[in-house]
Amino acid sequence: MAKELLKGNEAFAEAAIRYGLEAYFGYPITPQSEALEHLARRMVEEDRVFIQAESELGAINMVYGAACCGVRTMTSTSGPGFSLMEEGLSYIAGSDVPAVVVNMQRGGPGLGNIQPSQSDYFLMVKSAGHGDFHPLVLAPASVQEIIDMMGLAFDLAEKYRTLVVIAGDGSLGQMMESAELPPMQPFPRPRPEWAVSGAKGRDPHIITSLDLSPEGLERMNLGFQAKLAEIQKHEIRWKEYETADAEILLVAYGTTGRICLSVMREARKQGLKVGLFRPQTLWPFPSARLNELSGQVRVMLAAEMNAGQMVEDVRLAVSGKVPVHFYGRMGGVVPLADEILAEVKKL
Amino acid sequence: MNAIPDTMELVFQYPESLTKRNTHYCPGCTHGVIHRLVAEVLDELGVREQTIGVAPVGCSVLAYYYFNADFVEAPHGRAPAMATGIKRVNPDKIVFTYQGDGDLAAIGTNEIIHAAHRGELITTIFVNNAIYGMTGGQMAPTTLPGQKTTSSPFGRDPRIAGLPVHISEIMAAIPSVAYATRQSALDLPGINKTRKAIKRAFMTQQHGLGFSIVEVLSTCPTNWNLDPWAAMQWAKENMIPQFPLGDTRVSDEVAALKV
Ligand SMILES: Cc1ncc(C[n+]2csc(CCOP(=O)(O)OP(=O)(O)O)c2C)c(N)n1
Ligand code: SF4
Ligand SMILES: [Mg+2]
């Protein structure tokens, strides 16, 4: 397929269709509404399911229902909607069904604004709902990567029967870039054996997150933990740039990761040995590799569009071996490469 | 099954759509009766093997143990949204929610109203026992004025807590609802009518005529602090005047169904 000029939100929406999305449920919120609008037209054209739900609670529970039937299903939202969805996310995690949520983060807390932000890191990575679980969180940094991660998200969700969150931000959703969409995959996809489909010639399938006995629920939790351990073992992803001889390591994901690439290049031009580490999975976090790098670099600088959230995981990863500094902007302010470079020069 | 001699007519048997498990319901609770009615209808229509049920959060949270059918368990109040997701990707299946009054008429009001407005081709069995049974007898949106509960210890005071929510009447005003009715499980005639209403509701879905809902006035002897018989009498004397029985919406196509 040829490259086209694509807007982030439309790109992931169209990619989802091509990767076999069977049912989309969503509620309008800036800065992701173009995805919902794109799907409102395209899902109908493709004779698939699209519903504009009554709220994000409605949307995520429709996703939950469709997920119990084993189809590729998703929703997309931004911070205020993600907060509302957390009840459903927890049930999805508690019943081992696959689902995908895209969160195009905006400034918070409260209504905040509609500008790009990364202030939902804690929300997505650490507390996507009540109970002990983590979604698998993917962090794209370009329109092409959103497209590719859409397919990865469905594959991983199905492979592990888990919840996958794509952690975008307003600027990734709104930006236009040249990118390539995948070809249309065969559709409809076969449904898995475990799904609910009517108990025809077999015992009923029950999908629930409930177990009233403490021992039973602990067993269920051990199952979730075993699955998360498998994910941690096999699905950690990141990208490194110029780390071989780096003395200063920038750590940033998504849009900030992209800005830091410019920072790194400019710093190199000016003779500073700067490298960049860009996590592509926020959970599981690439802690082991960061820990290795902490034996080599002199100092790290985590940059985020928030008050310092991912930086906590960076510090945990290096466990005090090197100083980890932080630079962040909040409220929807996207940091300029020059600002971050100025911070680098102070280190 | 034992062979039945030709000369004998089979008039009564255990529904195939129920499992043989003992329920956890309190003695005299009408949840069990209503389960059985739903199961009999699924048997009669021959749809057990294509049915997917959605259990609520409430005393009937474990309904999936008692129905011999595929089932999922929804978050509190969200059953109609889950059922929407299930039905839309399985238009050929029979999908129903089974919900209490706290589940449907308080925390889940938004979900039920919008599922009804979208005309989802699902059926909702709405068990109104005027109380939160599962959590220990707190006031429900359907609790009667003056009714004492653990969270309205002086009796529901309309000045503080407003008046009961009338779901069947709300459904009557929704154009895409094909069938809405309020019945009772408080005596034999009521139970028979409820069974017929449940059958009509599932047939409404089978024929793709629109959203269908059967409200069933029910009892909670445990949290009403009444024995099962007295609970039935209390409900007849107090609930029926507040929640009048009968159909509130029947589309022409539904009226034409041969039930
Ligand atoms: C989000 C959430 N809030 C509160 C509860 C606690 N809760 C469980 S059941 C219930 C009320 C159920 O009452 P009803 O729907 O009338 O069912 P019944 O037990 O009377 O059949 C409540 C409040 C919960 N499980 N989840
Ligand atoms: S508490 Fe009430 S509603 Fe619940 S099982 Fe007992 S009698 Fe039935
Ligand atoms: Mg109740």
XYZ file of C-alpha atoms and ligand atoms in Angstrom:
641
model
C 0.000 0.000 0.000
C 1.140 3.517 -0.740
C 1.790 6.171 1.842
C -0.964 8.711 2.398
C -1.320 11.873 4.428
C -3.333 10.736 7.451
C -4.642 12.308 10.633
C -3.816 10.286 13.764
C -7.405 9.756 14.871
C -8.624 8.731 11.445
C -5.564 6.581 10.915
C -6.093 4.400 13.973
C -9.819 4.171 13.258
C -9.261 3.000 9.688
C -6.435 0.698 10.790
C -8.778 -0.882 13.329
C -11.265 -1.696 10.574
C -8.553 -3.249 8.443
C -7.308 -5.305 11.387
C -10.778 -6.784 11.819
C -12.665 -4.470 14.181
C -16.171 -5.923 14.329
C -17.864 -3.601 16.821
C -17.055 -0.050 17.900
C -18.825 1.768 20.725
C -17.896 5.328 21.636
C -18.911 8.683 23.003
C -17.727 11.987 21.529
C -14.859 13.731 23.280
C -12.118 15.998 22.001
C -9.376 15.290 21.008
C -10.454 11.870 19.654
C -13.842 12.580 18.053
C -12.537 12.242 14.489
C -12.055 8.545 15.197
C -15.684 8.139 16.222
C -16.808 10.156 13.200
C -14.659 8.139 10.836
C -16.039 4.882 12.228
C -19.619 6.177 12.139
C -19.297 6.236 8.364
C -16.892 3.417 7.642
C -18.309 0.759 9.970
C -21.704 1.205 8.345
C -20.135 1.019 4.879
C -18.444 -2.229 5.894
C -21.658 -3.574 7.426
C -20.130 -3.786 10.902
C -21.370 -2.557 14.286
C -21.105 1.103 15.286
C -22.994 2.688 18.171
C -22.659 6.152 19.621
C -23.362 5.244 23.239
C -25.203 7.315 25.855
C -22.000 7.779 27.864
C -18.582 6.251 28.316
C -20.168 3.911 30.867
C -22.513 2.726 28.168
C -19.713 2.505 25.608
C -17.344 0.417 27.719
C -20.083 -1.967 28.789
C -21.128 -2.463 25.177
C -17.485 -3.236 24.487
C -17.548 -5.638 27.445
C -20.617 -7.397 26.040
C -19.137 -7.706 22.556
C -15.805 -8.817 24.051
C -17.597 -11.685 25.825
C -18.624 -12.833 22.339
C -14.964 -12.968 21.288
C -15.092 -10.347 18.523
C -12.542 -7.591 17.927
C -14.088 -4.641 19.719
C -12.883 -1.290 20.972
C -13.677 2.195 22.126
C -11.722 5.433 22.109
C -11.847 8.365 24.479
C -9.897 10.980 26.416
C -9.237 11.513 30.143
C -12.722 12.374 31.438
C -14.159 9.445 29.497
C -11.392 7.110 30.618
C -12.230 7.969 34.241
C -15.842 6.950 33.624
C -14.817 3.746 31.885
C -12.758 2.444 34.740
C -15.608 0.433 36.244
C -15.997 -1.488 32.999
C -12.238 -1.831 32.514
C -11.975 -3.539 35.872
C -14.771 -5.985 34.979
C -13.123 -6.680 31.626
C -9.857 -7.446 33.395
C -11.688 -9.499 36.015
C -13.303 -11.738 33.452
C -10.371 -12.353 31.084
C -11.933 -10.982 27.923
C -9.975 -9.152 25.210
C -10.712 -5.494 24.513
C -8.913 -2.405 23.251
C -9.242 1.205 24.433
C -7.529 4.201 22.849
C -6.972 7.150 25.177
C -6.015 10.395 23.434
C -4.954 12.224 26.564
C -5.857 15.859 27.215
C -5.114 18.327 29.983
C -6.655 17.599 33.404
C -7.717 17.272 36.146
C -11.459 17.867 35.939
C -12.629 19.212 32.641
C -9.121 20.580 32.122
C -8.845 21.388 28.451
C -8.531 19.723 25.084
C -4.811 20.216 24.534
C -2.281 17.364 24.417
C -1.192 15.922 27.733
C 0.264 12.794 29.298
C -1.350 13.223 32.671
C -3.268 9.923 32.534
C -0.124 7.811 32.900
C -0.992 6.828 36.466
C -4.602 6.243 35.466
C -3.788 3.878 32.606
C -0.676 2.201 33.963
C -1.273 2.036 37.703
C -4.980 2.330 38.365
C -7.194 1.529 35.415
C -9.899 0.342 37.828
C -10.472 -1.286 41.211
C -8.652 -4.507 42.033
C -5.220 -5.901 41.186
C -4.607 -5.641 37.468
C -2.760 -3.742 34.783
C -3.837 -3.283 31.220
C -1.133 -3.754 28.634
C -0.364 -0.137 27.696
C 1.102 0.726 24.288
C 2.612 4.149 23.606
C 2.870 5.214 19.959
C 4.848 8.282 18.916
C 3.798 8.784 15.300
C 0.825 8.241 13.042
C 2.527 5.185 11.544
C 3.125 3.762 14.982
C -0.523 4.274 15.994
C -1.543 2.305 12.914
C 0.901 -0.504 13.615
C 0.025 -0.612 17.295
C -3.662 -0.939 16.492
C -2.980 -4.341 14.960
C -0.603 -5.250 17.765
C -3.222 -4.218 20.334
C -5.831 -6.596 18.909
C -3.317 -9.423 18.592
C -2.072 -9.037 22.165
C -5.586 -8.582 23.563
C -6.587 -11.881 21.970
C -3.378 -13.749 22.716
C -3.537 -13.015 26.440
C -7.304 -12.385 26.705
C -6.453 -9.061 28.219
C -7.248 -5.380 28.138
C -4.957 -3.295 25.936
C -4.823 0.480 26.181
C -3.210 2.646 23.530
C -1.840 5.726 25.290
C -1.957 8.497 22.739
C -2.303 12.201 23.317
C -4.111 15.090 21.696
C -1.277 15.977 19.382
C -0.922 12.407 18.065
C -4.652 12.337 17.441
C -4.710 15.642 15.634
C -1.431 15.597 13.695
C -1.264 14.706 10.017
C 1.615 12.640 8.728
C 2.455 10.463 5.827
C 1.812 6.851 6.793
C 0.800 3.514 5.350
C -2.367 1.661 6.238
C -2.430 -2.138 6.311
C -4.414 -4.103 3.711
C -7.926 -5.213 4.662
C -7.780 -8.454 6.627
C -10.261 -11.281 6.023
C -13.562 -10.615 7.746
C -15.484 -11.826 9.692
C -12.898 -13.481 11.867
C -13.635 -16.841 13.483
C -14.842 -16.552 17.070
C -12.975 -18.274 19.908
C -14.308 -21.376 21.603
C -14.578 -19.782 25.080
C -17.009 -17.033 24.030
C -20.720 -16.911 24.820
C -22.663 -17.896 21.730
C -25.643 -19.889 22.986
C -25.143 -23.256 24.708
C -25.804 -25.373 21.646
C -24.733 -28.964 22.154
C -22.383 -28.035 24.985
C -22.453 -26.911 28.608
C -23.221 -23.233 29.189
C -20.384 -20.716 29.153
C -20.416 -18.273 32.032
C -18.367 -15.085 31.949
C -18.124 -13.380 35.320
C -15.630 -11.577 37.511
C -17.377 -12.774 40.672
C -16.195 -15.417 43.121
C -17.719 -15.157 46.566
C -15.189 -17.389 48.302
C -11.895 -15.781 49.335
C -9.940 -18.862 48.266
C -11.715 -18.944 44.930
C -11.133 -15.267 44.265
C -7.518 -15.564 45.327
C -7.122 -18.399 42.835
C -8.672 -16.188 40.169
C -6.252 -13.406 41.097
C -3.292 -15.771 40.933
C -4.468 -16.558 37.422
C -4.475 -12.859 36.506
C -1.035 -12.434 38.021
C 0.339 -15.426 36.108
C -0.976 -13.904 32.903
C 0.563 -10.525 33.733
C 3.861 -12.253 34.449
C 3.743 -13.856 30.982
C 3.072 -10.451 29.452
C 5.998 -8.999 31.382
C 8.213 -11.775 30.119
C 7.336 -11.449 26.427
C 5.839 -8.091 25.586
C 8.173 -5.357 26.797
C 8.951 -2.970 23.961
C 11.064 0.146 23.607
C 13.262 2.054 21.160
C 16.772 3.317 21.814
C 18.563 6.076 19.932
C 22.314 6.714 20.232
C 22.607 4.955 23.552
C 25.915 3.203 22.737
C 28.100 6.061 23.926
C 25.481 8.166 25.744
C 26.378 9.906 28.970
C 23.063 11.650 29.325
C 19.928 9.609 28.690
C 16.594 11.174 27.836
C 13.603 9.015 28.749
C 10.300 9.970 27.164
C 7.321 8.329 25.462
C 4.775 9.339 22.834
C 4.801 12.945 21.678
C 7.427 13.875 24.253
C 9.575 11.009 23.001
C 9.401 12.520 19.556
C 10.358 15.966 20.780
C 13.255 14.446 22.677
C 14.541 12.931 19.456
C 15.012 16.479 18.138
C 16.588 17.459 21.451
C 19.016 14.570 21.190
C 20.009 15.419 17.606
C 20.593 19.067 18.428
C 22.561 18.154 21.547
C 24.735 15.770 19.533
C 25.423 18.572 17.039
C 26.584 20.646 19.945
C 28.910 17.857 21.073
C 26.892 16.501 23.997
C 26.721 12.712 24.294
C 22.960 12.416 24.629
C 20.885 9.308 23.967
C 17.143 8.669 23.987
C 15.162 5.814 25.479
C 11.551 5.680 24.333
C 9.266 3.125 26.051
C 6.704 1.681 23.627
C 5.012 -0.293 26.361
C 4.254 1.665 29.541
C 3.014 -1.516 31.157
C 4.996 -3.690 31.192
C 7.650 -0.993 31.637
C 11.111 -1.650 30.147
C 12.731 -1.508 33.573
C 15.443 -4.113 33.069
C 16.982 -2.359 30.068
C 16.851 1.003 31.830
C 18.583 -0.565 34.776
C 21.338 -1.835 32.472
C 21.739 1.603 30.943
C 22.033 3.129 34.385
C 25.381 1.336 34.662
C 26.613 3.268 31.671
C 25.096 6.759 31.638
C 25.928 9.528 34.081
C 22.440 10.942 34.460
C 18.912 10.535 33.145
C 16.253 13.114 32.336
C 12.635 12.038 32.072
C 10.458 14.436 30.104
C 6.667 14.255 30.169
C 3.611 16.398 29.618
C 2.569 16.122 33.252
C 3.860 16.818 36.751
C 6.061 13.705 36.826
C 4.379 10.317 36.517
C 6.429 7.939 34.360
C 9.544 9.319 36.063
C 8.556 7.287 39.134
C 8.929 4.092 37.125
C 12.258 5.271 35.728
C 13.513 5.871 39.262
C 12.258 2.458 40.374
C 14.015 0.881 37.394
C 17.429 2.391 38.109
C 17.028 2.066 41.894
C 19.237 4.976 42.775
C 22.193 4.026 40.572
C 22.062 7.321 38.669
C 20.282 10.584 39.341
C 16.989 10.844 37.431
C 15.888 14.401 36.733
C 12.506 15.459 35.493
C 11.203 18.097 33.138
C 7.489 18.471 32.542
C 4.869 20.897 31.288
C 1.243 20.660 32.289
C -2.178 21.849 31.288
C -1.784 21.035 27.625
C 1.488 22.908 27.117
C 3.705 20.939 24.761
C 7.352 21.456 25.750
C 9.649 22.899 23.083
C 12.827 21.082 22.124
C 14.804 24.177 23.166
C 13.366 24.096 26.676
C 14.361 20.482 27.134
C 17.785 21.119 25.605
C 18.309 23.894 28.138
C 17.542 21.345 30.883
C 19.985 18.867 29.340
C 22.725 21.489 29.434
C 22.217 21.947 33.176
C 22.921 18.262 33.895
C -36.196 -39.263 30.912
C -38.716 -42.010 31.733
C -40.928 -43.080 28.889
C -44.441 -41.778 29.257
C -47.214 -44.191 28.249
C -49.130 -42.994 25.169
C -52.291 -42.657 27.152
C -50.820 -40.078 29.509
C -50.273 -36.445 28.742
C -47.152 -34.784 30.125
C -48.442 -31.752 32.002
C -45.537 -30.756 34.199
C -41.776 -31.184 34.185
C -38.598 -29.545 35.318
C -37.597 -26.912 32.749
C -34.552 -27.816 30.692
C -33.531 -24.153 30.835
C -32.922 -24.405 34.588
C -29.942 -26.195 36.106
C -30.526 -28.599 38.989
C -28.632 -26.378 41.410
C -30.307 -25.260 44.616
C -30.694 -21.496 44.605
C -29.334 -19.265 47.344
C -32.570 -17.283 47.501
C -34.291 -16.853 50.860
C -37.359 -19.007 51.506
C -40.393 -17.374 49.939
C -38.380 -15.064 47.699
C -40.035 -14.586 44.318
C -36.732 -14.436 42.375
C -36.899 -18.245 42.143
C -40.452 -18.167 40.774
C -39.503 -15.607 38.137
C -36.424 -17.619 37.113
C -38.662 -20.590 36.555
C -41.103 -18.597 34.441
C -38.304 -17.336 32.211
C -36.932 -20.878 31.913
C -40.334 -22.292 30.978
C -40.692 -19.687 28.251
C -37.205 -20.395 26.853
C -38.159 -24.090 26.755
C -41.498 -23.455 25.167
C -40.033 -21.241 22.455
C -37.207 -23.722 21.944
C -34.525 -21.029 22.187
C -32.411 -22.169 25.137
C -29.469 -23.075 22.921
C -29.418 -19.691 21.244
C -29.936 -17.609 24.372
C -27.411 -15.378 26.121
C -28.479 -13.986 29.484
C -27.050 -10.986 31.327
C -27.104 -11.170 35.125
C -27.231 -8.011 37.252
C -25.638 -7.008 40.520
C -28.244 -7.705 43.183
C -29.624 -10.843 44.783
C -29.895 -12.435 41.350
C -26.199 -11.883 40.604
C -25.771 -15.668 40.545
C -28.644 -16.206 38.106
C -26.045 -17.730 35.778
C -25.798 -20.738 38.070
C -29.519 -21.409 37.775
C -30.160 -20.903 34.076
C -28.963 -23.665 31.807
C -27.822 -21.163 29.178
C -24.840 -19.014 28.279
C -24.556 -16.075 30.664
C -22.459 -13.044 31.456
C -22.406 -10.973 34.631
C -22.687 -7.196 34.230
C -21.485 -4.351 36.425
C -24.256 -2.875 38.601
C -26.875 -1.342 36.316
C -24.997 -1.850 33.064
C -26.730 -5.017 31.887
C -28.634 -3.256 29.069
C -25.357 -1.849 27.677
C -23.705 -5.262 27.820
C -26.758 -6.840 26.245
C -26.551 -4.217 23.492
C -22.967 -5.210 22.716
C -23.886 -8.905 22.736
C -26.992 -8.588 20.590
C -25.420 -6.304 18.014
C -22.716 -8.852 17.263
C -25.222 -11.737 17.492
C -28.411 -10.530 15.828
C -29.634 -14.122 15.541
C -29.400 -14.840 19.275
C -31.949 -14.259 22.029
C -30.488 -11.856 24.578
C -32.096 -10.898 27.868
C -31.217 -8.990 31.004
C -32.528 -9.878 34.441
C -32.356 -6.880 36.781
C -33.530 -5.673 40.161
C -34.985 -2.260 40.951
C -31.777 -0.819 42.369
C -29.860 -2.125 39.398
C -32.285 -0.942 36.734
C -34.099 2.041 38.237
C -31.259 3.749 40.143
C -27.669 3.173 39.057
C -28.657 1.801 35.657
C -31.393 4.234 34.635
C -29.284 5.742 31.899
C -28.439 2.378 30.358
C -32.017 1.069 30.337
C -33.558 4.290 28.995
C -31.111 4.445 26.121
C -31.247 0.750 25.275
C -35.018 1.173 25.116
C -34.765 4.295 22.955
C -32.423 2.569 20.545
C -35.032 -0.144 20.294
C -32.475 -2.816 21.117
C -33.876 -6.206 20.199
C -33.428 -7.525 23.708
C -35.775 -8.443 26.543
C -35.514 -7.130 30.081
C -36.977 -8.898 33.095
C -37.265 -6.232 35.778
C -37.822 -7.536 39.309
C -39.306 -4.789 41.468
C -39.237 -5.689 45.168
C -39.166 -2.096 46.419
C -35.856 -2.610 48.182
C -32.137 -3.311 47.820
C -32.229 -6.961 48.795
C -28.630 -7.918 48.356
C -27.015 -5.139 50.341
C -29.268 -5.605 53.340
C -32.539 -3.812 52.745
C -31.745 -0.194 51.929
C -34.208 2.131 50.232
C -34.644 1.558 46.506
C -35.923 4.059 43.939
C -39.135 2.007 44.046
C -39.489 2.015 47.846
C -42.979 3.206 48.779
C -43.598 6.503 50.601
C -43.529 5.737 54.302
C -41.848 2.337 53.801
C -39.200 1.642 56.416
C -35.873 0.353 55.193
C -32.420 0.313 56.750
C -31.645 3.609 55.009
C -35.087 5.144 55.501
C -35.514 4.145 59.159
C -38.383 6.617 59.687
C -40.116 5.558 56.494
C -39.380 6.977 53.046
C -40.026 10.689 53.335
C -40.899 12.133 49.919
C -39.590 15.526 51.047
C -36.151 13.986 51.469
C -36.139 11.064 49.074
C -38.756 11.987 46.499
C -41.325 9.586 45.130
C -41.009 6.074 43.656
C -39.762 5.635 40.097
C -42.352 4.130 37.737
C -40.356 2.331 35.092
C -43.219 0.778 33.133
C -44.840 4.192 32.741
C -41.537 5.698 31.607
C -41.215 2.873 29.059
C -44.715 3.652 27.819
C -43.474 7.007 26.567
C -40.590 5.580 24.531
C -41.488 5.112 20.853
C -39.055 2.261 20.175
C -40.365 0.150 23.039
C -42.562 -2.515 21.467
C -43.804 -4.071 24.661
C -43.845 -2.880 28.269
C -45.946 -4.415 30.966
C -46.160 -4.639 34.745
C -47.164 -7.949 36.260
C -46.884 -9.573 39.670
C -45.589 -12.813 41.129
C -47.778 -12.539 44.212
C -50.388 -15.245 43.572
C -51.227 -17.916 41.013
C -53.284 -15.783 38.633
C -50.549 -13.162 38.738
C -47.853 -15.754 38.099
C -49.753 -17.151 35.115
C -50.155 -13.685 33.642
C -46.487 -12.966 34.245
C -45.550 -16.113 32.369
C -47.652 -15.065 29.429
C -46.147 -11.582 29.481
C -42.623 -13.020 29.532
C -43.529 -15.197 26.561
C -44.907 -12.207 24.684
C -41.743 -10.252 25.463
C -39.438 -12.979 24.144
C -41.626 -13.399 21.070
C -41.377 -9.646 20.522
C -37.629 -10.106 20.376
C -37.813 -13.223 18.212
C -39.861 -11.332 15.646
C -37.576 -8.302 15.789
C -40.401 -5.962 16.807
C -38.449 -3.767 19.241
C -37.395 -3.523 22.859
C -39.449 -5.486 25.389
C -39.599 -5.260 29.164
C -41.608 -7.102 31.804
C -41.707 -5.529 35.252
C -42.628 -8.046 37.917
C -43.816 -6.921 41.345
C -41.974 -9.161 43.714
C -41.290 -9.705 47.411
C -38.322 -9.596 49.730
C -39.598 -11.242 52.901
C -36.171 -11.117 54.518
C -35.634 -7.391 54.276
C -39.285 -6.500 54.669
C -39.203 -8.408 57.964
C -42.305 -10.382 56.995
C -42.932 -14.076 56.554
C -43.383 -15.126 52.918
C -47.190 -15.199 53.079
C -47.458 -11.856 54.841
C -44.999 -10.427 52.315
C -47.290 -11.443 49.432
C -50.241 -9.802 51.170
C -48.245 -6.655 51.959
C -47.214 -6.337 48.339
C -50.762 -6.777 47.089
C -52.117 -4.193 49.494
C -49.332 -1.644 49.154
C -47.346 -2.132 45.977
C -50.166 -2.725 43.506
C -51.936 0.577 44.307
C -48.606 2.381 43.796
C -47.602 0.339 40.734
C -50.770 -0.549 38.815
C -50.670 -3.849 36.941
C -51.132 -4.185 33.199
C -49.589 -3.355 29.855
C -48.274 0.180 29.454
C -47.158 -0.137 25.858
C -48.069 -2.698 23.224
C -47.268 -1.990 19.600
C -49.772 -3.144 16.997
C -47.387 -5.853 15.827
C -46.924 -7.109 19.377
C -50.682 -7.094 19.920
C -51.038 -9.261 16.831
C -48.674 -11.950 18.181
C -50.363 -15.256 18.979
C -49.104 -15.923 22.499
C -21.039 0.307 41.612
C -21.683 -0.448 42.708
N -22.342 0.229 43.678
C -22.940 -0.448 44.687
C -22.900 -1.811 44.739
C -23.554 -2.525 45.897
N -24.828 -3.184 45.551
C -24.870 -4.480 45.265
S -26.413 -5.029 44.964
C -27.063 -3.495 45.243
C -28.535 -3.257 45.196
C -29.299 -4.328 44.528
O -30.652 -4.092 44.658
P -31.659 -4.525 43.533
O -31.145 -4.161 42.211
O -32.981 -3.960 43.900
O -31.653 -6.124 43.593
P -32.281 -7.095 44.694
O -31.106 -7.525 45.520
O -33.291 -6.349 45.464
O -32.845 -8.212 43.896
C -26.063 -2.588 45.561
C -26.308 -1.189 45.877
C -22.182 -2.476 43.715
N -22.066 -3.818 43.683
N -21.608 -1.778 42.709
S -32.754 -10.773 50.403
Fe -34.810 -10.491 49.580
S -34.574 -10.400 47.358
Fe -32.701 -11.274 48.216
S -32.962 -13.493 48.139
Fe -33.626 -12.817 50.172
S -35.794 -12.437 49.970
Fe -34.978 -12.551 47.898
Mg -34.638 -4.862 44.681
